[in-house]
Amino acid sequence: MSFGSFSAPPPDPRWSMPVPEARAWVFAGFWWRVLAYLIDVIALGMLHRFIALAFTPAVTITYGGASGEGASDIAWRTTQAADFSVSSPMILMPHVHWHGSGVYESLSFLLPALYYILFEASALRATPGKLACRMRVTDLHGRRIGLLRAGVRYFAKFLSLLTLGVGFLMAGWTLRKQALHDLIAETVVIRSRPTPPVLFTPSS
């Protein structure tokens, strides 16, 4: 007995197509901001090292020696990029002799400011550290901030530092998770996080 041909029903498109993950923007908490800061510190350290190698001569530092007052039988040398040379007859106490152009020092001072201001005022709205943590810096209405506001936010961090760090800790208890420099610049730091799917909705 033949039952004829049988074909499976077409797949439900609701299940055959990938469902995009639902995400929501929330105010970034204190520890997320700490993690983003540590990532930015590493990135800035790499940029700082590149500038040091590009704009400064390599000098050799000698510690200890076999002659002079305070001589030691232990001596070693290390070579580094610097805008100064180091030497001293005293053990482990090098003395700095300036002979640089100042380019390295100027760039070292400007680099952190340019890093934070340009990244946060850009279309990215975040530094690489914040991007890695799915964070953005916006104004109080969620809009992109400009160079002026980004600059105010950066230099206001020195006020957060002068409060013995309390200005940074404020991000842990303020309503919008704002640190002192956020309050001054009228900015917020937001983070994208997944939202759990709604599996059941009770009837009223």
PDB file of C-alpha atoms in Angstrom:
ATOM      1  CA  MET A   1       0.000   0.000   0.000  1.00  0.00           C
ATOM      2  CA  SER A   2       1.305   3.315  -0.991  1.00  0.00           C
ATOM      3  CA  PHE A   3       0.666   6.427   0.997  1.00  0.00           C
ATOM      4  CA  GLY A   4       1.966   8.650  -1.770  1.00  0.00           C
ATOM      5  CA  SER A   5       4.764  11.152  -1.412  1.00  0.00           C
ATOM      6  CA  PHE A   6       5.318  13.161   1.720  1.00  0.00           C
ATOM      7  CA  SER A   7       7.284  16.361   2.081  1.00  0.00           C
ATOM      8  CA  ALA A   8       8.146  18.193   5.263  1.00  0.00           C
ATOM      9  CA  PRO A   9       6.499  21.563   5.803  1.00  0.00           C
ATOM     10  CA  PRO A  10       8.628  24.608   5.040  1.00  0.00           C
ATOM     11  CA  PRO A  11      10.607  25.884   8.035  1.00  0.00           C
ATOM     12  CA  ASP A  12       9.103  28.677  10.044  1.00  0.00           C
ATOM     13  CA  PRO A  13      11.025  31.821   9.052  1.00  0.00           C
ATOM     14  CA  ARG A  14      10.842  33.008  12.643  1.00  0.00           C
ATOM     15  CA  TRP A  15      13.143  30.149  13.631  1.00  0.00           C
ATOM     16  CA  SER A  16      15.266  29.793  10.501  1.00  0.00           C
ATOM     17  CA  MET A  17      16.476  33.404  10.556  1.00  0.00           C
ATOM     18  CA  PRO A  18      18.963  34.542  13.210  1.00  0.00           C
ATOM     19  CA  VAL A  19      17.391  36.762  15.805  1.00  0.00           C
ATOM     20  CA  PRO A  20      19.500  39.843  16.581  1.00  0.00           C
ATOM     21  CA  GLU A  21      20.491  40.237  20.189  1.00  0.00           C
ATOM     22  CA  ALA A  22      18.461  42.878  21.959  1.00  0.00           C
ATOM     23  CA  ARG A  23      20.619  45.467  23.687  1.00  0.00           C
ATOM     24  CA  ALA A  24      19.937  48.482  25.838  1.00  0.00           C
ATOM     25  CA  TRP A  25      21.969  51.511  26.880  1.00  0.00           C
ATOM     26  CA  VAL A  26      22.509  51.976  30.593  1.00  0.00           C
ATOM     27  CA  PHE A  27      24.721  54.283  32.632  1.00  0.00           C
ATOM     28  CA  ALA A  28      28.185  52.732  32.935  1.00  0.00           C
ATOM     29  CA  GLY A  29      29.070  51.639  36.444  1.00  0.00           C
ATOM     30  CA  PHE A  30      32.251  52.442  38.338  1.00  0.00           C
ATOM     31  CA  TRP A  31      34.080  49.161  37.730  1.00  0.00           C
ATOM     32  CA  TRP A  32      33.333  49.167  34.010  1.00  0.00           C
ATOM     33  CA  ARG A  33      34.895  52.622  33.866  1.00  0.00           C
ATOM     34  CA  VAL A  34      37.943  51.351  35.755  1.00  0.00           C
ATOM     35  CA  LEU A  35      38.352  48.526  33.237  1.00  0.00           C
ATOM     36  CA  ALA A  36      38.110  50.961  30.294  1.00  0.00           C
ATOM     37  CA  TYR A  37      40.668  53.205  32.009  1.00  0.00           C
ATOM     38  CA  LEU A  38      43.156  50.351  32.387  1.00  0.00           C
ATOM     39  CA  ILE A  39      42.831  49.490  28.699  1.00  0.00           C
ATOM     40  CA  ASP A  40      43.416  53.143  27.801  1.00  0.00           C
ATOM     41  CA  VAL A  41      46.476  53.245  30.064  1.00  0.00           C
ATOM     42  CA  ILE A  42      47.969  50.355  28.107  1.00  0.00           C
ATOM     43  CA  ALA A  43      47.154  52.036  24.776  1.00  0.00           C
ATOM     44  CA  LEU A  44      48.637  55.336  25.951  1.00  0.00           C
ATOM     45  CA  GLY A  45      51.738  53.539  27.200  1.00  0.00           C
ATOM     46  CA  MET A  46      52.291  52.034  23.758  1.00  0.00           C
ATOM     47  CA  LEU A  47      51.836  55.440  22.093  1.00  0.00           C
ATOM     48  CA  HIS A  48      54.183  57.012  24.622  1.00  0.00           C
ATOM     49  CA  ARG A  49      56.834  54.406  23.882  1.00  0.00           C
ATOM     50  CA  PHE A  50      56.499  54.993  20.150  1.00  0.00           C
ATOM     51  CA  ILE A  51      56.968  58.755  20.629  1.00  0.00           C
ATOM     52  CA  ALA A  52      59.988  58.138  22.842  1.00  0.00           C
ATOM     53  CA  LEU A  53      61.649  56.021  20.186  1.00  0.00           C
ATOM     54  CA  ALA A  54      60.715  58.387  17.360  1.00  0.00           C
ATOM     55  CA  PHE A  55      61.685  61.741  18.858  1.00  0.00           C
ATOM     56  CA  THR A  56      64.461  61.111  21.369  1.00  0.00           C
ATOM     57  CA  PRO A  57      68.019  59.766  21.127  1.00  0.00           C
ATOM     58  CA  ALA A  58      69.065  56.518  22.738  1.00  0.00           C
ATOM     59  CA  VAL A  59      71.292  57.039  25.781  1.00  0.00           C
ATOM     60  CA  THR A  60      73.213  54.597  27.914  1.00  0.00           C
ATOM     61  CA  ILE A  61      72.861  54.690  31.684  1.00  0.00           C
ATOM     62  CA  THR A  62      75.667  53.194  33.795  1.00  0.00           C
ATOM     63  CA  TYR A  63      74.992  52.268  37.410  1.00  0.00           C
ATOM     64  CA  GLY A  64      77.908  51.614  39.773  1.00  0.00           C
ATOM     65  CA  GLY A  65      81.489  51.602  38.612  1.00  0.00           C
ATOM     66  CA  ALA A  66      85.076  50.754  39.486  1.00  0.00           C
ATOM     67  CA  SER A  67      86.412  54.226  40.233  1.00  0.00           C
ATOM     68  CA  GLY A  68      85.458  57.357  42.093  1.00  0.00           C
ATOM     69  CA  GLU A  69      83.894  57.969  45.463  1.00  0.00           C
ATOM     70  CA  GLY A  70      81.273  55.388  46.326  1.00  0.00           C
ATOM     71  CA  ALA A  71      82.645  52.978  43.730  1.00  0.00           C
ATOM     72  CA  SER A  72      81.171  49.543  43.430  1.00  0.00           C
ATOM     73  CA  ASP A  73      82.357  46.297  41.947  1.00  0.00           C
ATOM     74  CA  ILE A  74      78.875  45.890  40.507  1.00  0.00           C
ATOM     75  CA  ALA A  75      78.139  47.850  37.345  1.00  0.00           C
ATOM     76  CA  TRP A  76      75.605  47.501  34.604  1.00  0.00           C
ATOM     77  CA  ARG A  77      74.269  49.543  31.732  1.00  0.00           C
ATOM     78  CA  THR A  78      70.883  50.003  30.194  1.00  0.00           C
ATOM     79  CA  THR A  79      69.981  51.775  26.974  1.00  0.00           C
ATOM     80  CA  GLN A  80      66.747  53.708  26.683  1.00  0.00           C
ATOM     81  CA  ALA A  81      65.166  56.440  24.622  1.00  0.00           C
ATOM     82  CA  ALA A  82      65.313  59.714  26.510  1.00  0.00           C
ATOM     83  CA  ASP A  83      65.841  63.418  26.116  1.00  0.00           C
ATOM     84  CA  PHE A  84      68.526  63.390  28.768  1.00  0.00           C
ATOM     85  CA  SER A  85      71.676  61.536  29.720  1.00  0.00           C
ATOM     86  CA  VAL A  86      72.269  60.019  33.136  1.00  0.00           C
ATOM     87  CA  SER A  87      75.545  59.595  34.998  1.00  0.00           C
ATOM     88  CA  SER A  88      76.783  59.669  38.585  1.00  0.00           C
ATOM     89  CA  PRO A  89      79.791  58.497  40.612  1.00  0.00           C
ATOM     90  CA  MET A  90      77.397  57.477  43.367  1.00  0.00           C
ATOM     91  CA  ILE A  91      75.970  53.986  43.511  1.00  0.00           C
ATOM     92  CA  LEU A  92      72.419  53.653  42.142  1.00  0.00           C
ATOM     93  CA  MET A  93      71.857  57.412  42.222  1.00  0.00           C
ATOM     94  CA  PRO A  94      72.078  58.701  38.644  1.00  0.00           C
ATOM     95  CA  HIS A  95      72.140  62.410  37.944  1.00  0.00           C
ATOM     96  CA  VAL A  96      70.254  63.888  35.017  1.00  0.00           C
ATOM     97  CA  HIS A  97      72.055  66.070  32.472  1.00  0.00           C
ATOM     98  CA  TRP A  98      69.585  67.787  30.142  1.00  0.00           C
ATOM     99  CA  HIS A  99      70.508  68.044  26.477  1.00  0.00           C
ATOM    100  CA  GLY A 100      67.209  67.459  24.696  1.00  0.00           C
ATOM    101  CA  SER A 101      65.036  69.576  22.454  1.00  0.00           C
ATOM    102  CA  GLY A 102      61.881  69.363  24.552  1.00  0.00           C
ATOM    103  CA  VAL A 103      59.819  67.771  21.776  1.00  0.00           C
ATOM    104  CA  TYR A 104      59.457  64.539  23.725  1.00  0.00           C
ATOM    105  CA  GLU A 105      58.297  66.320  26.884  1.00  0.00           C
ATOM    106  CA  SER A 106      55.812  68.478  24.983  1.00  0.00           C
ATOM    107  CA  LEU A 107      54.300  65.481  23.213  1.00  0.00           C
ATOM    108  CA  SER A 108      54.210  63.491  26.452  1.00  0.00           C
ATOM    109  CA  PHE A 109      52.176  66.266  28.076  1.00  0.00           C
ATOM    110  CA  LEU A 110      49.799  66.711  25.140  1.00  0.00           C
ATOM    111  CA  LEU A 111      49.324  63.045  24.268  1.00  0.00           C
ATOM    112  CA  PRO A 112      46.817  62.112  27.027  1.00  0.00           C
ATOM    113  CA  ALA A 113      44.793  65.293  26.430  1.00  0.00           C
ATOM    114  CA  LEU A 114      44.640  64.749  22.672  1.00  0.00           C
ATOM    115  CA  TYR A 115      43.887  61.048  23.157  1.00  0.00           C
ATOM    116  CA  TYR A 116      40.819  61.582  25.322  1.00  0.00           C
ATOM    117  CA  ILE A 117      39.525  64.797  23.756  1.00  0.00           C
ATOM    118  CA  LEU A 118      39.780  63.736  20.115  1.00  0.00           C
ATOM    119  CA  PHE A 119      38.438  60.226  20.642  1.00  0.00           C
ATOM    120  CA  GLU A 120      35.496  61.267  22.811  1.00  0.00           C
ATOM    121  CA  ALA A 121      34.551  64.149  20.510  1.00  0.00           C
ATOM    122  CA  SER A 122      34.825  61.983  17.393  1.00  0.00           C
ATOM    123  CA  ALA A 123      32.069  59.969  15.741  1.00  0.00           C
ATOM    124  CA  LEU A 124      33.223  57.021  17.879  1.00  0.00           C
ATOM    125  CA  ARG A 125      32.276  58.959  21.035  1.00  0.00           C
ATOM    126  CA  ALA A 126      34.717  56.848  23.006  1.00  0.00           C
ATOM    127  CA  THR A 127      38.351  55.996  23.562  1.00  0.00           C
ATOM    128  CA  PRO A 128      39.599  52.523  22.544  1.00  0.00           C
ATOM    129  CA  GLY A 129      39.197  51.402  26.153  1.00  0.00           C
ATOM    130  CA  LYS A 130      35.584  52.510  26.277  1.00  0.00           C
ATOM    131  CA  LEU A 131      34.889  50.968  22.875  1.00  0.00           C
ATOM    132  CA  ALA A 132      36.224  47.638  24.116  1.00  0.00           C
ATOM    133  CA  CYS A 133      33.763  47.868  27.013  1.00  0.00           C
ATOM    134  CA  ARG A 134      30.859  48.945  24.750  1.00  0.00           C
ATOM    135  CA  MET A 135      30.791  52.401  26.302  1.00  0.00           C
ATOM    136  CA  ARG A 136      30.165  55.883  24.910  1.00  0.00           C
ATOM    137  CA  VAL A 137      30.488  59.436  26.223  1.00  0.00           C
ATOM    138  CA  THR A 138      27.501  61.671  25.472  1.00  0.00           C
ATOM    139  CA  ASP A 139      25.831  64.805  26.738  1.00  0.00           C
ATOM    140  CA  LEU A 140      22.828  64.582  29.045  1.00  0.00           C
ATOM    141  CA  HIS A 141      20.543  63.991  26.067  1.00  0.00           C
ATOM    142  CA  GLY A 142      22.584  61.159  24.546  1.00  0.00           C
ATOM    143  CA  ARG A 143      24.096  63.322  21.838  1.00  0.00           C
ATOM    144  CA  ARG A 144      27.671  63.487  20.613  1.00  0.00           C
ATOM    145  CA  ILE A 145      29.857  65.961  22.503  1.00  0.00           C
ATOM    146  CA  GLY A 146      32.077  68.517  20.789  1.00  0.00           C
ATOM    147  CA  LEU A 147      35.731  69.351  21.280  1.00  0.00           C
ATOM    148  CA  LEU A 148      34.980  72.078  23.814  1.00  0.00           C
ATOM    149  CA  ARG A 149      32.911  69.854  26.078  1.00  0.00           C
ATOM    150  CA  ALA A 150      35.399  66.995  25.688  1.00  0.00           C
ATOM    151  CA  GLY A 151      38.187  69.375  26.691  1.00  0.00           C
ATOM    152  CA  VAL A 152      36.265  70.599  29.733  1.00  0.00           C
ATOM    153  CA  ARG A 153      35.620  66.995  30.737  1.00  0.00           C
ATOM    154  CA  TYR A 154      39.290  66.048  30.410  1.00  0.00           C
ATOM    155  CA  PHE A 155      40.748  68.971  32.360  1.00  0.00           C
ATOM    156  CA  ALA A 156      38.025  68.699  35.005  1.00  0.00           C
ATOM    157  CA  LYS A 157      39.540  65.306  35.828  1.00  0.00           C
ATOM    158  CA  PHE A 158      42.302  67.186  37.615  1.00  0.00           C
ATOM    159  CA  LEU A 159      39.630  68.461  40.030  1.00  0.00           C
ATOM    160  CA  SER A 160      38.492  64.867  40.534  1.00  0.00           C
ATOM    161  CA  LEU A 161      42.108  64.039  41.315  1.00  0.00           C
ATOM    162  CA  LEU A 162      42.527  66.967  43.734  1.00  0.00           C
ATOM    163  CA  THR A 163      39.650  65.613  45.824  1.00  0.00           C
ATOM    164  CA  LEU A 164      41.899  62.637  46.684  1.00  0.00           C
ATOM    165  CA  GLY A 165      40.068  60.566  44.108  1.00  0.00           C
ATOM    166  CA  VAL A 166      36.604  61.130  45.559  1.00  0.00           C
ATOM    167  CA  GLY A 167      35.594  62.854  42.328  1.00  0.00           C
ATOM    168  CA  PHE A 168      36.201  59.599  40.451  1.00  0.00           C
ATOM    169  CA  LEU A 169      34.465  57.482  43.094  1.00  0.00           C
ATOM    170  CA  MET A 170      31.313  59.571  42.673  1.00  0.00           C
ATOM    171  CA  ALA A 171      30.560  57.482  39.589  1.00  0.00           C
ATOM    172  CA  GLY A 172      29.665  54.696  41.999  1.00  0.00           C
ATOM    173  CA  TRP A 173      26.764  56.436  43.748  1.00  0.00           C
ATOM    174  CA  THR A 174      25.461  59.379  41.714  1.00  0.00           C
ATOM    175  CA  LEU A 175      22.098  58.981  39.998  1.00  0.00           C
ATOM    176  CA  ARG A 176      23.503  58.884  36.456  1.00  0.00           C
ATOM    177  CA  LYS A 177      26.812  57.271  37.452  1.00  0.00           C
ATOM    178  CA  GLN A 178      28.564  60.603  36.886  1.00  0.00           C
ATOM    179  CA  ALA A 179      32.003  61.393  38.234  1.00  0.00           C
ATOM    180  CA  LEU A 180      32.809  64.953  39.279  1.00  0.00           C
ATOM    181  CA  HIS A 181      34.242  65.802  35.854  1.00  0.00           C
ATOM    182  CA  ASP A 182      31.048  64.481  34.244  1.00  0.00           C
ATOM    183  CA  LEU A 183      28.945  66.745  36.424  1.00  0.00           C
ATOM    184  CA  ILE A 184      31.115  69.744  35.511  1.00  0.00           C
ATOM    185  CA  ALA A 185      31.053  68.998  31.764  1.00  0.00           C
ATOM    186  CA  GLU A 186      27.409  67.817  31.817  1.00  0.00           C
ATOM    187  CA  THR A 187      28.265  64.467  30.265  1.00  0.00           C
ATOM    188  CA  VAL A 188      27.398  60.853  30.985  1.00  0.00           C
ATOM    189  CA  VAL A 189      29.095  57.557  30.185  1.00  0.00           C
ATOM    190  CA  ILE A 190      26.721  54.907  28.881  1.00  0.00           C
ATOM    191  CA  ARG A 191      27.238  51.225  28.162  1.00  0.00           C
ATOM    192  CA  SER A 192      25.443  48.818  25.850  1.00  0.00           C
ATOM    193  CA  ARG A 193      24.388  45.579  27.486  1.00  0.00           C
ATOM    194  CA  PRO A 194      22.180  42.674  26.361  1.00  0.00           C
ATOM    195  CA  THR A 195      18.612  42.559  27.567  1.00  0.00           C
ATOM    196  CA  PRO A 196      17.101  39.179  28.485  1.00  0.00           C
ATOM    197  CA  PRO A 197      14.363  37.967  26.147  1.00  0.00           C
ATOM    198  CA  VAL A 198      10.770  38.020  27.381  1.00  0.00           C
ATOM    199  CA  LEU A 199       9.757  34.360  27.656  1.00  0.00           C
ATOM    200  CA  PHE A 200       6.401  34.747  29.357  1.00  0.00           C
ATOM    201  CA  THR A 201       3.975  37.586  29.807  1.00  0.00           C
ATOM    202  CA  PRO A 202       1.309  37.048  32.471  1.00  0.00           C
ATOM    203  CA  SER A 203      -2.231  38.028  31.639  1.00  0.00           C
ATOM    204  CA  SER A 204      -3.812  40.916  33.434  1.00  0.00           C
TER     205      SER A 204
END
